[in-house]
């Protein structure tokens, strides 16, 4: 069948952040675009993002803020659609926003505003949106793609897979993007849960989990895989939960954690907690130790930490040992809370098989992958949406 007989120039699978952005950018370029979504509405994940306020970008976005088997892959797309471009779009729609911390931009009122922006742009670009339609698979023959759906087959000259990763199946996540990739001979980097709470082993749960809700500033790092490489580290809040650890610092480090490996937390970043005991004529006893640590950690957390670590050795070397332990609290998580609680999926479509400028498959011309389905995963803080927007625009410019 000749390509001209296609019903659409492009069918985009998945109306999340990446799919909607790609749809209207391609529509603006005169393409006949169909956007398919199996939920009953578009942009569901955007609505719950950023605690309902959508952290839609990060001012400090750099390629170093992303995990990927190929750290260079994201550079081109990120350079061509920047946080400033996203801010300009948000400004055009009169959406007010603020910087919360560390360059993270959130809507002042509601994430609904970002979904409304995307819907309006799609409308203006004459994108046809069909919700409650499940994509079942894609085949290609004679330069024509056929998308099998729950409401029958549809044809297009190009297909963009924007079906996201596996995180939060309750919000509509499926593995269809990976299935489509595999069916065209693509390789996957094993998907795993990222930005996800960590689960303690039973002995650590017994030690800590009655302190649920307590939090403290800390630095988290993984063990270095190679002595020459600096392992990534993050400095943010650590939160004890009823199953293990959460809070921004635990979520950030979870994306780098490999099952069975150790994590290290500095519970007193930049401060020598027990220095007051080393001063001339200072008291050196349990009460002084508790007072010193309670200046840094919530009282119950300080007390528990000392119960587990203090030995009653108040010599200089005994205190130095305790100080070192506080700056290097080491444990091996039993696991994570998995895709049900993960904000993102680490891994996905192997970037070596995609063109970094256009997101087009190197195996099958006309087939594109954008957003979270690709093996590019951002840190917490608006980076994942910035990747969704940037990869979407890169593909749209090539469609
Ligand atoms: P996304 O998952 O958004 O969209 C994929 C779409 O495909 C979905 O609408 C899905 O229903 C649809 N789909 C799947 N299978 C289908 C099928 N078979 N047929 C048809 N449609 C199908 N990031 C950030 O930068 N700032 C933030 O504030 C947050 N906050 C946040 C909170 C929570 C709770 C989560 C879970 C995640 C975040 N994130 C985030 C991450 C961010 O939401 C995520 O990286 C992007 O939504 C990815 O965009 P995509 O368009 O690639 O996938």
Tab-separated table of C-alpha atoms and ligand atoms in Angstrom:
chain	number	residue	atom	x	y	z
A	1	UNK	CA	0.000	0.000	0.000
A	2	UNK	CA	1.467	3.422	-0.851
A	3	UNK	CA	2.263	5.749	2.052
A	4	UNK	CA	-0.197	8.354	0.741
A	5	UNK	CA	-3.140	6.154	1.765
A	6	UNK	CA	-2.401	6.578	5.472
A	7	UNK	CA	-5.257	7.992	7.544
A	8	UNK	CA	-2.848	10.250	9.473
A	9	UNK	CA	0.611	11.684	8.978
A	10	UNK	CA	1.415	10.676	12.519
A	11	UNK	CA	-0.214	8.713	15.315
A	12	UNK	CA	1.098	9.432	18.785
A	13	UNK	CA	0.615	6.727	21.403
A	14	UNK	CA	-0.025	8.061	24.911
A	15	UNK	CA	-1.397	11.485	25.886
A	16	UNK	CA	0.969	12.242	28.738
A	17	UNK	CA	3.441	15.107	28.927
A	18	UNK	CA	5.604	13.966	26.004
A	19	UNK	CA	2.752	12.813	23.759
A	20	UNK	CA	0.748	16.034	24.061
A	21	UNK	CA	3.746	18.300	23.521
A	22	UNK	CA	4.799	16.320	20.456
A	23	UNK	CA	1.242	16.304	19.106
A	24	UNK	CA	0.756	20.054	19.011
A	25	UNK	CA	4.290	20.809	17.838
A	26	UNK	CA	3.782	18.415	14.909
A	27	UNK	CA	0.266	19.775	14.346
A	28	UNK	CA	1.638	23.312	14.143
A	29	UNK	CA	3.907	22.115	11.355
A	30	UNK	CA	0.865	21.102	9.364
A	31	UNK	CA	0.852	17.391	10.147
A	32	UNK	CA	-2.429	15.471	10.506
A	33	UNK	CA	-1.970	14.176	14.039
A	34	UNK	CA	-3.951	11.614	16.007
A	35	UNK	CA	-3.216	11.276	19.727
A	36	UNK	CA	-4.380	8.064	21.425
A	37	UNK	CA	-4.847	7.575	25.160
A	38	UNK	CA	-6.287	4.584	26.990
A	39	UNK	CA	-7.358	6.530	30.088
A	40	UNK	CA	-10.596	8.443	29.987
A	41	UNK	CA	-8.668	11.725	30.111
A	42	UNK	CA	-5.314	13.140	29.072
A	43	UNK	CA	-2.336	14.040	31.264
A	44	UNK	CA	-3.324	12.099	34.371
A	45	UNK	CA	0.210	11.934	35.738
A	46	UNK	CA	0.669	15.654	35.266
A	47	UNK	CA	-2.377	16.245	37.469
A	48	UNK	CA	-0.860	14.390	40.431
A	49	UNK	CA	2.679	15.635	39.849
A	50	UNK	CA	4.477	17.927	42.231
A	51	UNK	CA	1.866	17.326	44.931
A	52	UNK	CA	-0.834	18.652	42.547
A	53	UNK	CA	1.199	21.733	41.525
A	54	UNK	CA	3.358	20.155	38.780
A	55	UNK	CA	7.062	20.857	39.032
A	56	UNK	CA	7.107	21.473	35.299
A	57	UNK	CA	10.802	22.245	34.796
A	58	UNK	CA	14.071	22.959	36.558
A	59	UNK	CA	16.040	26.132	35.918
A	60	UNK	CA	19.336	24.297	36.346
A	61	UNK	CA	18.661	21.476	33.882
A	62	UNK	CA	21.885	19.976	32.573
A	63	UNK	CA	22.657	16.594	30.985
A	64	UNK	CA	24.379	15.621	34.273
A	65	UNK	CA	20.954	15.600	35.961
A	66	UNK	CA	19.938	12.501	34.022
A	67	UNK	CA	20.733	8.793	34.311
A	68	UNK	CA	21.223	6.851	31.113
A	69	UNK	CA	23.481	4.114	29.830
A	70	UNK	CA	24.583	6.770	27.335
A	71	UNK	CA	25.015	10.045	29.270
A	72	UNK	CA	25.512	11.995	26.011
A	73	UNK	CA	22.217	10.987	24.438
A	74	UNK	CA	20.005	13.647	26.064
A	75	UNK	CA	22.324	16.580	25.283
A	76	UNK	CA	21.036	17.516	21.843
A	77	UNK	CA	17.320	17.543	22.707
A	78	UNK	CA	17.881	19.319	26.039
A	79	UNK	CA	19.907	22.028	24.304
A	80	UNK	CA	17.218	22.654	21.703
A	81	UNK	CA	14.233	22.935	24.068
A	82	UNK	CA	15.381	24.496	27.313
A	83	UNK	CA	13.675	25.438	30.587
A	84	UNK	CA	13.497	29.004	29.184
A	85	UNK	CA	11.450	27.701	26.245
A	86	UNK	CA	9.052	25.951	28.623
A	87	UNK	CA	8.786	29.061	30.787
A	88	UNK	CA	7.977	31.125	27.678
A	89	UNK	CA	5.145	28.702	26.853
A	90	UNK	CA	3.826	28.805	30.411
A	91	UNK	CA	4.023	32.623	30.378
A	92	UNK	CA	2.094	32.791	27.097
A	93	UNK	CA	-0.746	30.963	28.851
A	94	UNK	CA	-0.641	33.328	31.829
A	95	UNK	CA	0.202	30.541	34.270
A	96	UNK	CA	1.782	31.831	37.465
A	97	UNK	CA	4.577	29.846	39.016
A	98	UNK	CA	7.274	30.048	41.673
A	99	UNK	CA	10.669	28.546	42.377
A	100	UNK	CA	10.313	26.287	45.384
A	101	UNK	CA	13.922	25.265	45.883
A	102	UNK	CA	16.973	24.242	43.849
A	103	UNK	CA	15.587	25.687	40.589
A	104	UNK	CA	12.324	23.710	40.785
A	105	UNK	CA	9.422	25.615	39.176
A	106	UNK	CA	5.886	24.802	40.381
A	107	UNK	CA	2.491	26.221	39.354
A	108	UNK	CA	1.160	28.677	41.941
A	109	UNK	CA	-2.304	27.142	41.872
A	110	UNK	CA	-2.754	23.759	40.194
A	111	UNK	CA	-1.191	21.236	37.829
A	112	UNK	CA	-4.523	21.414	36.026
A	113	UNK	CA	-3.197	24.615	34.410
A	114	UNK	CA	-0.431	22.700	32.626
A	115	UNK	CA	-2.895	20.104	31.324
A	116	UNK	CA	-5.183	22.918	30.158
A	117	UNK	CA	-2.213	24.531	28.366
A	118	UNK	CA	-1.397	21.302	26.541
A	119	UNK	CA	-5.039	20.696	25.597
A	120	UNK	CA	-5.463	24.218	24.285
A	121	UNK	CA	-2.283	24.011	22.197
A	122	UNK	CA	-3.475	20.672	20.776
A	123	UNK	CA	-6.829	22.215	19.921
A	124	UNK	CA	-5.190	25.157	18.151
A	125	UNK	CA	-2.915	22.805	16.220
A	126	UNK	CA	-5.959	20.712	15.179
A	127	UNK	CA	-4.719	17.572	16.881
A	128	UNK	CA	-7.362	14.856	17.020
A	129	UNK	CA	-7.420	13.344	20.523
A	130	UNK	CA	-9.112	10.034	21.251
A	131	UNK	CA	-9.310	8.905	24.884
A	132	UNK	CA	-10.453	5.500	26.208
A	133	UNK	CA	-8.668	3.813	23.296
A	134	UNK	CA	-6.030	1.213	24.183
A	135	UNK	CA	-3.070	0.683	21.914
A	136	UNK	CA	-2.441	-3.040	21.495
A	137	UNK	CA	0.512	-3.067	19.084
A	138	UNK	CA	2.090	-1.588	15.962
A	139	UNK	CA	3.119	-3.204	12.681
A	140	UNK	CA	4.834	-1.747	9.616
A	141	UNK	CA	4.627	-2.668	5.952
A	142	UNK	CA	5.404	-0.707	2.778
A	143	UNK	CA	6.244	2.516	4.649
A	144	UNK	CA	2.896	2.427	6.402
A	145	UNK	CA	2.304	1.822	10.093
A	146	UNK	CA	-0.807	0.120	11.397
A	147	UNK	CA	-1.683	0.727	15.023
A	148	UNK	CA	-3.885	-1.994	16.498
A	149	UNK	CA	-6.268	-0.495	19.054
A	150	UNK	CA	-9.217	-1.568	21.165
A	151	UNK	CA	-11.464	0.206	18.642
A	152	UNK	CA	-9.868	-1.172	15.474
A	153	UNK	CA	-6.784	-0.551	13.325
A	154	UNK	CA	-5.531	2.897	12.319
A	155	UNK	CA	-2.836	3.800	9.786
A	156	UNK	CA	-0.153	6.485	9.652
A	157	UNK	CA	3.098	7.364	7.916
A	158	UNK	CA	4.845	7.790	11.288
A	159	UNK	CA	4.246	6.552	14.810
A	160	UNK	CA	5.504	8.162	18.013
A	161	UNK	CA	5.608	5.938	21.096
A	162	UNK	CA	4.978	8.165	24.138
A	163	UNK	CA	3.465	5.592	26.471
A	164	UNK	CA	5.818	6.297	29.390
A	165	UNK	CA	7.323	3.810	31.814
A	166	UNK	CA	5.967	1.352	34.357
A	167	UNK	CA	5.622	3.657	37.346
A	168	UNK	CA	2.191	3.842	38.980
A	169	UNK	CA	0.079	1.330	37.019
A	170	UNK	CA	-2.966	2.770	38.838
A	171	UNK	CA	-2.410	5.997	36.869
A	172	UNK	CA	-2.441	4.178	33.524
A	173	UNK	CA	1.171	3.014	33.145
A	174	UNK	CA	1.621	-0.058	30.951
A	175	UNK	CA	4.567	-1.814	29.337
A	176	UNK	CA	3.141	-1.399	25.826
A	177	UNK	CA	5.958	0.936	24.746
A	178	UNK	CA	8.510	-1.725	25.607
A	179	UNK	CA	6.457	-4.408	23.829
A	180	UNK	CA	6.313	-2.281	20.682
A	181	UNK	CA	10.052	-1.603	20.896
A	182	UNK	CA	10.827	-5.320	21.247
A	183	UNK	CA	8.513	-6.222	18.375
A	184	UNK	CA	10.681	-4.025	16.112
A	185	UNK	CA	13.892	-5.648	17.360
A	186	UNK	CA	14.863	-2.895	19.822
A	187	UNK	CA	16.863	-3.656	22.944
A	188	UNK	CA	15.764	-2.608	26.420
A	189	UNK	CA	17.867	-1.552	29.358
A	190	UNK	CA	16.103	-3.493	32.127
A	191	UNK	CA	13.444	-1.130	33.538
A	192	UNK	CA	13.440	-0.655	37.329
A	193	UNK	CA	11.703	1.626	39.799
A	194	UNK	CA	13.346	5.039	40.370
A	195	UNK	CA	12.616	8.009	42.643
A	196	UNK	CA	11.054	5.474	44.965
A	197	UNK	CA	11.009	4.952	48.761
A	198	UNK	CA	13.525	2.430	50.100
A	199	UNK	CA	12.498	-0.543	52.208
A	200	UNK	CA	14.523	-1.591	55.250
A	201	UNK	CA	15.597	-5.153	55.969
A	202	UNK	CA	13.644	-6.543	58.990
A	203	UNK	CA	16.410	-5.759	61.527
A	204	UNK	CA	16.623	-2.116	60.419
A	205	UNK	CA	12.844	-1.865	60.417
A	206	UNK	CA	12.812	-2.957	64.066
A	207	UNK	CA	15.469	-0.357	64.859
A	208	UNK	CA	13.936	2.653	63.117
A	209	UNK	CA	10.396	2.346	61.843
A	210	UNK	CA	8.590	3.322	65.053
A	211	UNK	CA	10.078	6.774	64.342
A	212	UNK	CA	7.890	7.185	61.217
A	213	UNK	CA	7.521	10.800	60.185
A	214	UNK	CA	10.811	12.093	61.599
A	215	UNK	CA	13.115	13.782	59.121
A	216	UNK	CA	16.546	15.351	58.968
A	217	UNK	CA	18.881	16.919	56.421
A	218	UNK	CA	21.413	14.416	55.130
A	219	UNK	CA	23.755	13.585	52.277
A	220	UNK	CA	23.184	10.254	50.533
A	221	UNK	CA	25.616	8.448	48.280
A	222	UNK	CA	26.019	5.046	46.717
A	223	UNK	CA	29.133	2.971	47.014
A	224	UNK	CA	31.519	3.829	44.219
A	225	UNK	CA	31.567	1.133	41.535
A	226	UNK	CA	35.128	2.126	40.724
A	227	UNK	CA	37.619	3.895	43.003
A	228	UNK	CA	38.315	6.437	40.232
A	229	UNK	CA	34.670	7.402	39.822
A	230	UNK	CA	32.961	9.826	42.178
A	231	UNK	CA	29.679	8.238	43.236
A	232	UNK	CA	26.677	10.584	42.916
A	233	UNK	CA	25.569	12.289	46.128
A	234	UNK	CA	22.522	14.347	47.109
A	235	UNK	CA	21.912	16.689	50.034
A	236	UNK	CA	18.244	17.006	50.992
A	237	UNK	CA	15.725	15.841	53.608
A	238	UNK	CA	15.631	12.211	54.732
A	239	UNK	CA	12.334	10.888	56.080
A	240	UNK	CA	11.722	7.735	58.114
A	241	UNK	CA	8.620	5.839	56.992
A	242	UNK	CA	6.792	2.819	58.377
A	243	UNK	CA	8.710	0.623	55.906
A	244	UNK	CA	12.057	2.351	55.445
A	245	UNK	CA	13.278	5.669	54.095
A	246	UNK	CA	11.773	8.322	51.880
A	247	UNK	CA	12.064	12.096	51.479
A	248	UNK	CA	13.853	13.759	48.564
A	249	UNK	CA	17.314	12.450	49.438
A	250	UNK	CA	16.186	8.805	49.606
A	251	UNK	CA	14.177	9.158	46.383
A	252	UNK	CA	17.139	10.695	44.556
A	253	UNK	CA	19.608	8.024	45.628
A	254	UNK	CA	17.101	5.213	44.949
A	255	UNK	CA	17.487	5.830	41.205
A	256	UNK	CA	21.182	4.979	41.488
A	257	UNK	CA	20.785	2.087	43.926
A	258	UNK	CA	21.415	-1.447	42.668
A	259	UNK	CA	19.813	-4.367	44.530
A	260	UNK	CA	22.124	-5.808	47.171
A	261	UNK	CA	24.371	-2.720	47.292
A	262	UNK	CA	25.048	-0.513	50.267
A	263	UNK	CA	23.920	3.100	50.701
A	264	UNK	CA	25.685	5.657	52.870
A	265	UNK	CA	24.091	8.637	54.636
A	266	UNK	CA	25.845	11.541	56.304
A	267	UNK	CA	23.405	12.455	59.076
A	268	UNK	CA	25.314	15.573	60.091
A	269	UNK	CA	26.435	17.197	56.839
A	270	UNK	CA	29.180	19.740	57.327
A	271	UNK	CA	28.923	19.758	61.123
A	272	UNK	CA	30.999	17.936	63.740
A	273	UNK	CA	28.168	16.920	66.027
A	274	UNK	CA	30.300	15.913	68.995
A	275	UNK	CA	32.772	18.830	68.816
A	276	UNK	CA	31.254	20.432	71.967
A	277	UNK	CA	32.460	17.426	74.008
A	278	UNK	CA	36.032	17.948	72.806
A	279	UNK	CA	36.263	21.509	74.157
A	280	UNK	CA	38.448	22.193	77.168
A	281	UNK	CA	36.692	21.287	80.431
A	282	UNK	CA	33.571	20.103	78.571
A	283	UNK	CA	31.500	17.373	80.168
A	284	UNK	CA	31.938	13.985	78.571
A	285	UNK	CA	29.009	11.809	79.524
A	286	UNK	CA	25.770	10.384	78.106
A	287	UNK	CA	23.804	13.581	78.798
A	288	UNK	CA	26.374	15.741	76.955
A	289	UNK	CA	26.311	13.342	74.036
A	290	UNK	CA	22.522	13.445	73.832
A	291	UNK	CA	22.459	17.251	74.092
A	292	UNK	CA	24.992	17.546	71.281
A	293	UNK	CA	23.140	15.233	68.897
A	294	UNK	CA	19.714	16.665	69.716
A	295	UNK	CA	21.002	19.983	68.334
A	296	UNK	CA	21.164	18.300	64.925
A	297	UNK	CA	18.601	15.500	64.760
A	298	UNK	CA	15.005	15.325	66.002
A	299	UNK	CA	15.228	14.319	69.694
A	300	UNK	CA	13.833	10.805	69.326
A	301	UNK	CA	16.032	10.120	66.331
A	302	UNK	CA	19.115	11.390	68.183
A	303	UNK	CA	18.324	9.210	71.190
A	304	UNK	CA	17.786	6.139	68.998
A	305	UNK	CA	20.965	6.704	67.078
A	306	UNK	CA	22.950	6.902	70.304
A	307	UNK	CA	21.254	3.817	71.739
A	308	UNK	CA	22.419	1.931	68.666
A	309	UNK	CA	25.927	3.392	68.383
A	310	UNK	CA	27.271	4.902	71.628
A	311	UNK	CA	29.695	2.655	73.527
A	312	UNK	CA	30.421	4.783	76.593
A	313	UNK	CA	33.929	5.480	75.311
A	314	UNK	CA	34.481	9.200	75.855
A	315	UNK	CA	38.142	9.293	74.881
A	316	UNK	CA	39.101	11.489	71.924
A	317	UNK	CA	39.366	8.447	69.688
A	318	UNK	CA	36.061	7.022	70.967
A	319	UNK	CA	34.294	10.305	70.128
A	320	UNK	CA	36.040	10.483	66.760
A	321	UNK	CA	34.768	6.978	65.955
A	322	UNK	CA	31.230	7.983	66.859
A	323	UNK	CA	31.528	11.151	64.762
A	324	UNK	CA	32.721	9.097	61.791
A	325	UNK	CA	29.775	6.707	62.151
A	326	UNK	CA	27.322	9.609	62.186
A	327	UNK	CA	28.770	10.893	58.917
A	328	UNK	CA	28.696	7.445	57.367
A	329	UNK	CA	25.529	5.632	58.388
A	330	UNK	CA	25.661	2.588	56.132
A	331	UNK	CA	22.956	0.079	55.378
A	332	UNK	CA	21.723	-2.216	52.624
A	333	UNK	CA	18.052	-1.731	51.721
A	334	UNK	CA	15.988	-4.902	51.338
A	335	UNK	CA	14.443	-3.314	48.256
A	336	UNK	CA	12.224	-0.458	47.133
A	337	UNK	CA	8.478	0.091	47.219
A	338	UNK	CA	8.467	-0.772	43.512
A	339	UNK	CA	6.578	0.606	40.543
A	340	UNK	CA	3.421	1.132	42.599
A	341	UNK	CA	5.162	4.021	44.406
A	342	UNK	CA	7.916	5.009	41.960
A	343	UNK	CA	7.807	8.434	40.338
A	344	UNK	CA	9.804	7.211	37.361
A	345	UNK	CA	11.175	4.168	35.569
A	346	UNK	CA	14.942	3.947	35.256
A	347	UNK	CA	16.071	2.141	32.097
A	348	UNK	CA	13.927	1.586	29.007
A	349	UNK	CA	14.618	1.772	25.310
A	350	UNK	CA	18.361	1.542	24.601
A	351	UNK	CA	19.420	4.957	23.314
A	352	UNK	CA	22.096	3.483	21.033
A	353	UNK	CA	19.259	2.480	18.740
A	354	UNK	CA	17.760	5.991	18.510
A	355	UNK	CA	18.883	9.140	16.698
A	356	UNK	CA	19.661	11.657	19.471
A	357	UNK	CA	18.564	14.629	17.331
A	358	UNK	CA	15.176	13.267	16.294
A	359	UNK	CA	14.328	10.350	18.634
A	360	UNK	CA	13.736	8.259	15.494
A	361	UNK	CA	14.470	4.538	15.592
A	362	UNK	CA	17.675	3.582	13.805
A	363	UNK	CA	16.010	0.267	12.990
A	364	UNK	CA	12.701	1.424	11.535
A	365	UNK	CA	12.355	4.760	9.751
A	366	UNK	CA	9.249	6.688	10.803
A	367	UNK	CA	9.080	5.115	14.266
A	368	UNK	CA	9.895	7.494	17.154
A	369	UNK	CA	10.179	7.106	20.939
A	370	UNK	CA	9.925	10.037	23.362
A	371	UNK	CA	9.684	10.720	27.096
A	372	UNK	CA	10.033	8.194	29.864
A	373	UNK	CA	9.896	5.095	27.655
A	374	UNK	CA	13.516	5.871	26.662
A	375	UNK	CA	16.490	5.031	28.889
A	376	UNK	CA	16.819	8.640	30.104
A	377	UNK	CA	15.734	9.357	33.685
A	378	UNK	CA	15.917	12.691	35.434
A	379	UNK	CA	16.598	13.516	39.050
A	380	UNK	CA	13.757	14.616	41.262
A	381	UNK	CA	12.909	18.284	40.713
A	382	UNK	CA	11.250	18.935	37.346
A	383	UNK	CA	13.920	17.251	35.237
A	384	UNK	CA	11.660	14.430	34.062
A	385	UNK	CA	9.088	16.784	32.628
A	386	UNK	CA	11.849	18.812	30.995
A	387	UNK	CA	13.010	15.610	29.306
A	388	UNK	CA	9.434	14.814	28.221
A	389	UNK	CA	9.045	18.302	26.663
A	390	UNK	CA	12.501	18.356	25.060
A	391	UNK	CA	12.400	14.871	23.553
A	392	UNK	CA	8.872	15.564	22.278
A	393	UNK	CA	9.922	18.757	20.517
A	394	UNK	CA	12.977	17.022	19.019
A	395	UNK	CA	10.736	14.379	17.458
A	396	UNK	CA	8.063	16.858	16.354
A	397	UNK	CA	10.632	18.906	14.440
A	398	UNK	CA	11.543	15.801	12.448
A	399	UNK	CA	8.015	14.574	11.752
B	1	LIG	P1	3.401	9.543	30.904
B	1	LIG	O1	3.405	8.381	31.805
B	1	LIG	O2	3.153	10.871	31.469
B	1	LIG	O3	2.354	9.345	29.737
B	1	LIG	C1	2.167	8.107	29.083
B	1	LIG	C2	0.724	8.026	28.654
B	1	LIG	O4	0.536	6.846	27.883
B	1	LIG	C3	-0.222	7.925	29.836
B	1	LIG	O5	-1.224	8.899	29.726
B	1	LIG	C4	-0.774	6.506	29.742
B	1	LIG	O6	-2.097	6.411	30.237
B	1	LIG	C5	-0.696	6.253	28.240
B	1	LIG	N1	-0.674	4.830	27.897
B	1	LIG	C6	0.042	3.842	28.478
B	1	LIG	N2	-0.239	2.665	27.897
B	1	LIG	C7	-1.144	2.899	26.923
B	1	LIG	C8	-1.826	2.082	25.981
B	1	LIG	N3	-1.628	0.765	25.922
B	1	LIG	N4	-2.688	2.667	25.140
B	1	LIG	C9	-2.907	3.998	25.166
B	1	LIG	N5	-2.317	4.832	26.043
B	1	LIG	C10	-1.432	4.280	26.915
B	1	LIG	N6	8.270	14.801	36.999
B	1	LIG	C11	8.630	16.096	37.065
B	1	LIG	O7	9.452	16.543	36.266
B	1	LIG	N7	8.061	16.921	38.005
B	1	LIG	C12	7.135	16.484	38.897
B	1	LIG	O8	6.584	17.263	39.687
B	1	LIG	C13	6.811	15.098	38.880
B	1	LIG	N8	5.963	14.581	39.806
B	1	LIG	C14	5.584	13.268	39.724
B	1	LIG	C15	4.691	12.747	40.675
B	1	LIG	C16	4.272	11.437	40.591
B	1	LIG	C17	3.357	10.869	41.641
B	1	LIG	C18	4.740	10.623	39.509
B	1	LIG	C19	4.272	9.205	39.361
B	1	LIG	C20	5.635	11.140	38.580
B	1	LIG	C21	6.077	12.445	38.678
B	1	LIG	N9	6.984	12.977	37.779
B	1	LIG	C22	7.357	14.298	37.872
B	1	LIG	C23	7.492	12.179	36.629
B	1	LIG	C24	6.699	12.537	35.367
B	1	LIG	O9	5.315	12.449	35.654
B	1	LIG	C25	7.041	11.592	34.218
B	1	LIG	O10	8.436	11.538	34.034
B	1	LIG	C26	6.378	12.084	32.927
B	1	LIG	O11	4.975	12.083	33.118
B	1	LIG	C27	6.742	11.213	31.750
B	1	LIG	O12	6.016	11.661	30.646
B	1	LIG	P2	5.625	10.678	29.452
B	1	LIG	O13	4.719	11.459	28.579
B	1	LIG	O14	6.837	10.061	28.893
B	1	LIG	O15	4.814	9.486	30.161
